[in-house]
Tab-separated table of C-alpha atoms in Angstrom:
chain	number	residue	atom	x	y	z
A	12	UNK	CA	7.387	46.555	-12.107
A	13	UNK	CA	9.194	44.030	-9.840
A	14	UNK	CA	12.899	44.306	-8.985
A	15	UNK	CA	15.128	41.523	-9.619
A	16	UNK	CA	15.070	40.646	-6.142
A	17	UNK	CA	11.177	40.573	-5.990
A	18	UNK	CA	11.174	38.422	-9.093
A	19	UNK	CA	13.591	35.938	-7.457
A	20	UNK	CA	11.535	35.734	-4.489
A	21	UNK	CA	8.391	35.142	-6.259
A	22	UNK	CA	9.967	32.405	-8.373
A	23	UNK	CA	11.294	30.811	-5.144
A	24	UNK	CA	7.680	30.977	-3.475
A	25	UNK	CA	8.678	33.459	-0.912
A	26	UNK	CA	6.981	36.322	-2.337
A	27	UNK	CA	4.423	36.721	0.426
A	28	UNK	CA	6.132	35.494	3.350
A	29	UNK	CA	7.369	39.199	4.456
A	30	UNK	CA	10.882	38.530	3.871
A	31	UNK	CA	13.472	40.609	2.141
A	32	UNK	CA	13.368	39.942	-1.642
A	33	UNK	CA	17.123	41.139	-1.938
A	34	UNK	CA	17.778	38.448	0.778
A	35	UNK	CA	15.932	35.822	-0.843
A	36	UNK	CA	17.932	36.394	-4.258
A	37	UNK	CA	21.030	35.783	-2.277
A	38	UNK	CA	19.794	32.607	-1.111
A	39	UNK	CA	19.053	31.466	-4.742
A	40	UNK	CA	22.494	32.173	-5.492
A	41	UNK	CA	23.916	30.399	-2.617
A	42	UNK	CA	21.868	27.496	-3.523
A	43	UNK	CA	23.141	27.532	-7.050
A	44	UNK	CA	27.144	28.032	-5.795
A	45	UNK	CA	26.501	25.028	-3.382
A	46	UNK	CA	25.089	22.616	-5.858
A	47	UNK	CA	27.734	23.612	-8.498
A	48	UNK	CA	30.457	22.632	-6.063
A	49	UNK	CA	28.756	19.492	-4.535
A	50	UNK	CA	26.018	18.101	-6.805
A	51	UNK	CA	25.230	15.770	-4.298
A	52	UNK	CA	23.644	18.616	-2.357
A	53	UNK	CA	20.675	18.013	-4.487
A	54	UNK	CA	20.038	14.769	-2.704
A	55	UNK	CA	21.042	15.637	0.734
A	56	UNK	CA	18.956	18.891	0.558
A	57	UNK	CA	16.326	18.144	-1.856
A	58	UNK	CA	15.525	21.858	-2.674
A	59	UNK	CA	13.250	20.956	-5.839
A	60	UNK	CA	10.966	19.051	-3.961
A	61	UNK	CA	7.060	20.193	-2.973
A	62	UNK	CA	6.972	23.613	-1.784
A	63	UNK	CA	6.755	23.170	1.813
A	64	UNK	CA	10.032	21.271	2.036
A	65	UNK	CA	11.616	23.452	-0.496
A	66	UNK	CA	10.933	26.506	1.817
A	67	UNK	CA	12.271	24.781	4.878
A	68	UNK	CA	15.604	24.059	2.918
A	69	UNK	CA	15.631	27.869	1.418
A	70	UNK	CA	15.240	28.926	5.200
A	71	UNK	CA	18.098	26.664	6.350
A	72	UNK	CA	20.351	28.414	3.560
A	73	UNK	CA	18.966	31.738	4.622
A	74	UNK	CA	20.470	30.684	8.161
A	75	UNK	CA	24.112	29.859	6.794
A	76	UNK	CA	23.876	33.327	4.816
A	77	UNK	CA	22.861	35.131	7.852
A	78	UNK	CA	25.579	33.536	10.218
A	79	UNK	CA	28.246	34.854	7.481
A	80	UNK	CA	26.596	38.518	7.297
A	81	UNK	CA	25.300	37.534	3.413
A	82	UNK	CA	28.694	36.851	2.411
A	83	UNK	CA	28.061	34.173	-0.393
A	84	UNK	CA	31.476	33.083	-0.564
A	85	UNK	CA	31.888	32.328	3.236
A	86	UNK	CA	28.217	30.917	3.416
A	87	UNK	CA	28.850	28.584	0.633
A	88	UNK	CA	31.968	27.275	2.367
A	89	UNK	CA	30.136	26.993	5.690
A	90	UNK	CA	27.241	25.197	4.062
A	91	UNK	CA	29.685	22.787	2.074
A	92	UNK	CA	31.702	21.786	5.277
A	93	UNK	CA	28.147	21.029	7.097
A	94	UNK	CA	27.096	18.861	4.001
A	95	UNK	CA	30.351	16.809	4.712
A	96	UNK	CA	29.747	16.881	8.325
A	97	UNK	CA	26.422	15.529	7.901
A	98	UNK	CA	27.437	12.664	6.056
A	99	UNK	CA	29.963	11.428	8.765
A	100	UNK	CA	27.739	12.470	11.705
A	101	UNK	CA	24.753	11.148	10.456
A	102	UNK	CA	25.273	8.027	8.008
A	103	UNK	CA	21.946	6.995	8.407
A	104	UNK	CA	20.391	10.382	8.202
A	105	UNK	CA	19.595	10.689	12.206
A	106	UNK	CA	20.986	9.906	15.501
A	107	UNK	CA	18.763	7.414	17.480
A	108	UNK	CA	17.780	7.233	20.914
A	109	UNK	CA	19.993	4.068	21.056
A	110	UNK	CA	22.819	5.806	19.922
A	111	UNK	CA	22.822	8.188	22.902
A	112	UNK	CA	21.253	6.193	25.634
A	113	UNK	CA	24.138	6.643	27.850
A	114	UNK	CA	23.693	10.290	27.722
A	115	UNK	CA	19.822	10.249	27.869
A	116	UNK	CA	19.535	8.144	31.252
A	117	UNK	CA	21.646	11.003	33.272
A	118	UNK	CA	18.519	13.266	33.114
A	119	UNK	CA	20.639	16.417	32.759
A	120	UNK	CA	18.643	18.052	29.981
A	121	UNK	CA	15.165	18.457	29.198
A	122	UNK	CA	13.401	19.654	25.976
A	123	UNK	CA	9.942	20.952	27.391
A	124	UNK	CA	7.838	24.064	26.986
A	125	UNK	CA	8.125	27.137	25.127
A	126	UNK	CA	8.756	30.932	25.900
A	127	UNK	CA	6.508	33.760	25.075
A	128	UNK	CA	7.754	33.986	21.633
A	129	UNK	CA	7.116	30.172	20.818
A	130	UNK	CA	10.670	29.100	21.020
A	131	UNK	CA	11.184	25.776	22.552
A	132	UNK	CA	13.152	25.736	25.932
A	133	UNK	CA	16.122	23.307	26.605
A	134	UNK	CA	16.568	23.066	30.267
A	135	UNK	CA	20.280	21.890	31.404
A	136	UNK	CA	21.373	20.813	34.845
A	137	UNK	CA	25.101	21.580	34.554
A	138	UNK	CA	25.846	19.642	38.013
A	139	UNK	CA	24.487	16.223	36.467
A	140	UNK	CA	27.196	16.154	33.813
A	141	UNK	CA	30.821	14.212	34.812
A	142	UNK	CA	33.757	14.897	32.722
A	143	UNK	CA	35.165	11.608	34.050
A	144	UNK	CA	32.170	9.430	33.076
A	145	UNK	CA	31.278	10.662	29.587
A	146	UNK	CA	32.334	9.440	26.190
A	147	UNK	CA	33.130	12.272	23.991
A	148	UNK	CA	31.843	10.724	20.733
A	149	UNK	CA	28.752	9.821	22.337
A	150	UNK	CA	28.515	13.221	23.853
A	151	UNK	CA	28.832	14.836	20.314
A	152	UNK	CA	26.218	12.424	18.869
A	153	UNK	CA	24.004	13.450	22.090
A	154	UNK	CA	24.161	17.137	21.388
A	155	UNK	CA	23.084	16.512	17.614
A	156	UNK	CA	20.217	14.574	18.902
A	157	UNK	CA	19.302	17.178	21.232
A	158	UNK	CA	19.504	19.863	18.616
A	159	UNK	CA	17.518	17.759	15.948
A	160	UNK	CA	14.895	16.988	18.385
A	161	UNK	CA	14.315	20.489	19.464
A	162	UNK	CA	14.044	21.913	15.868
A	163	UNK	CA	11.210	19.154	15.415
A	164	UNK	CA	9.267	21.197	18.305
A	165	UNK	CA	9.720	24.549	16.411
A	166	UNK	CA	6.201	26.042	15.386
A	167	UNK	CA	5.564	27.572	12.175
A	168	UNK	CA	7.436	30.858	11.743
A	169	UNK	CA	9.793	30.077	14.423
A	170	UNK	CA	13.654	28.998	13.586
A	171	UNK	CA	15.210	29.666	17.223
A	172	UNK	CA	15.157	27.745	20.487
A	173	UNK	CA	16.070	29.229	23.977
A	174	UNK	CA	17.521	27.664	27.075
A	175	UNK	CA	18.205	27.749	30.606
A	176	UNK	CA	21.473	26.347	32.110
A	177	UNK	CA	21.036	25.997	35.767
A	178	UNK	CA	24.599	25.665	37.402
A	179	UNK	CA	23.437	25.357	41.008
A	180	UNK	CA	25.885	22.703	42.687
A	181	UNK	CA	28.403	22.871	39.627
A	182	UNK	CA	31.869	22.095	40.663
A	183	UNK	CA	35.290	21.051	39.339
A	184	UNK	CA	33.940	17.480	38.588
A	185	UNK	CA	31.661	19.017	36.206
A	186	UNK	CA	34.123	21.183	34.311
A	187	UNK	CA	34.568	19.459	31.091
A	188	UNK	CA	36.096	22.040	28.397
A	189	UNK	CA	36.554	19.432	25.800
A	190	UNK	CA	32.683	18.652	25.768
A	191	UNK	CA	31.730	22.371	25.960
A	192	UNK	CA	33.940	23.015	22.759
A	193	UNK	CA	32.658	20.332	21.090
A	194	UNK	CA	28.860	21.429	21.561
A	195	UNK	CA	29.977	24.647	20.815
A	196	UNK	CA	31.501	23.723	17.672
A	197	UNK	CA	28.241	21.767	16.470
A	198	UNK	CA	26.043	24.400	17.115
A	199	UNK	CA	28.003	27.423	15.735
A	200	UNK	CA	29.058	25.565	12.517
A	201	UNK	CA	26.129	22.987	11.767
A	202	UNK	CA	23.017	24.574	13.342
A	203	UNK	CA	23.945	28.422	12.839
A	204	UNK	CA	21.145	31.122	13.799
A	205	UNK	CA	19.030	28.415	15.966
A	206	UNK	CA	20.018	29.723	19.191
A	207	UNK	CA	17.845	32.632	20.387
A	208	UNK	CA	18.818	33.224	24.100
A	209	UNK	CA	20.589	31.297	26.833
A	210	UNK	CA	19.941	32.256	30.602
A	211	UNK	CA	22.622	31.196	32.862
A	212	UNK	CA	21.439	30.964	36.431
A	213	UNK	CA	22.758	29.950	39.900
A	214	UNK	CA	26.311	30.641	38.501
A	215	UNK	CA	29.089	29.851	40.967
A	216	UNK	CA	32.124	31.604	41.248
A	217	UNK	CA	34.265	28.564	40.047
A	218	UNK	CA	32.465	28.236	36.777
A	219	UNK	CA	33.941	31.624	35.455
A	220	UNK	CA	37.162	30.188	35.166
A	221	UNK	CA	35.890	27.624	32.852
A	222	UNK	CA	33.828	30.220	31.114
A	223	UNK	CA	37.014	32.373	30.296
A	224	UNK	CA	38.509	29.274	28.704
A	225	UNK	CA	35.560	28.954	26.288
A	226	UNK	CA	34.624	32.341	25.684
A	227	UNK	CA	37.065	33.180	22.801
A	228	UNK	CA	35.716	30.338	20.835
A	229	UNK	CA	32.231	31.742	20.919
A	230	UNK	CA	31.480	33.854	17.583
A	231	UNK	CA	30.274	37.509	18.360
A	232	UNK	CA	26.865	36.964	17.201
A	233	UNK	CA	26.352	34.083	19.696
A	234	UNK	CA	28.111	36.052	22.640
A	235	UNK	CA	25.355	38.183	22.533
A	236	UNK	CA	22.708	35.493	23.412
A	237	UNK	CA	24.368	34.524	26.541
A	238	UNK	CA	22.599	36.132	29.670
A	239	UNK	CA	23.960	35.822	33.172
A	240	UNK	CA	21.120	36.011	35.471
A	241	UNK	CA	21.662	37.145	39.186
A	242	UNK	CA	19.889	35.198	41.916
A	243	UNK	CA	17.972	38.146	42.989
A	244	UNK	CA	16.728	38.949	39.243
A	245	UNK	CA	15.990	35.282	38.712
A	246	UNK	CA	12.326	35.230	39.199
A	247	UNK	CA	11.494	38.261	37.313
A	248	UNK	CA	13.858	37.583	34.347
A	249	UNK	CA	12.375	33.988	33.763
A	250	UNK	CA	8.760	35.097	34.194
A	251	UNK	CA	9.168	38.047	31.721
A	252	UNK	CA	10.460	35.546	29.284
A	253	UNK	CA	8.333	32.570	30.022
A	254	UNK	CA	4.640	32.132	30.966
A	255	UNK	CA	3.974	30.508	34.365
A	256	UNK	CA	2.062	27.709	32.637
A	257	UNK	CA	5.369	26.780	30.586
A	258	UNK	CA	7.852	27.392	33.394
A	259	UNK	CA	9.205	24.383	35.419
A	260	UNK	CA	7.814	23.939	38.916
A	261	UNK	CA	11.470	24.441	40.195
A	262	UNK	CA	11.263	28.123	39.190
A	263	UNK	CA	7.812	28.674	40.551
A	264	UNK	CA	5.973	27.629	37.348
A	265	UNK	CA	3.525	24.874	36.734
A	266	UNK	CA	5.463	22.975	34.200
A	267	UNK	CA	6.658	19.407	35.403
A	268	UNK	CA	10.116	18.122	33.803
A	269	UNK	CA	9.935	14.594	32.671
A	270	UNK	CA	12.805	12.412	33.021
A	271	UNK	CA	14.072	10.056	30.245
A	272	UNK	CA	11.702	7.223	29.418
A	273	UNK	CA	12.945	4.838	26.839
A	274	UNK	CA	10.889	4.439	23.653
A	275	UNK	CA	12.692	1.381	22.228
A	276	UNK	CA	11.138	-1.297	24.174
A	277	UNK	CA	9.136	-2.380	21.420
A	278	UNK	CA	11.939	-2.034	18.740
């Protein structure tokens, strides 16, 4: 005889996905709470569409549920906040290249390659960001643009991405606490359980002062995902996590990072 959780999972189309039936039951409960409090959620997050899309949305709800330790009240409040943010941040449904071109042309971030677990990789070069030159609102749009585009690269069965943050040459001109906090807020509140691991490499001593200011704003689950890599361990750490074919050339691999190329010339 099926338990209540197994029956709910079967009805939701998750009976054979290897997940926890009790967790999927909570996902269904979370969806009911969200829809009751915000009827527009059925339009913004069309849970009742075809199976593939419905499962993707159930996985999204599961990430919010996990981010709040399976507390439905806290997870529903978090998800409702996300829906309100989505309406304001992406009124046309997405952030376009044209919306963030000022950030893209700086070539400070690349979404290329995968780690050995199939997570898409983000490579960020901290010394190419300058606080005095950035517009905070465009920067926030840029963070959303990058996260959305990274998520489109997720292979089936993978929900997280990983990152290498290279701080070689980072100095006071690159220090931007407001931007760091803005990016952290977006990732933690609106893209929960998407970050898998961040390797911080070539970390200069002066960076640690900025890190101490940001650290208290990082939630406990996210703190565990940041790994400071000593220079002596850099090669072994990266090669242990990333196949040489997917590792950028500057770290001894075979992947050539490609800079920004406008795709809007025909628009």
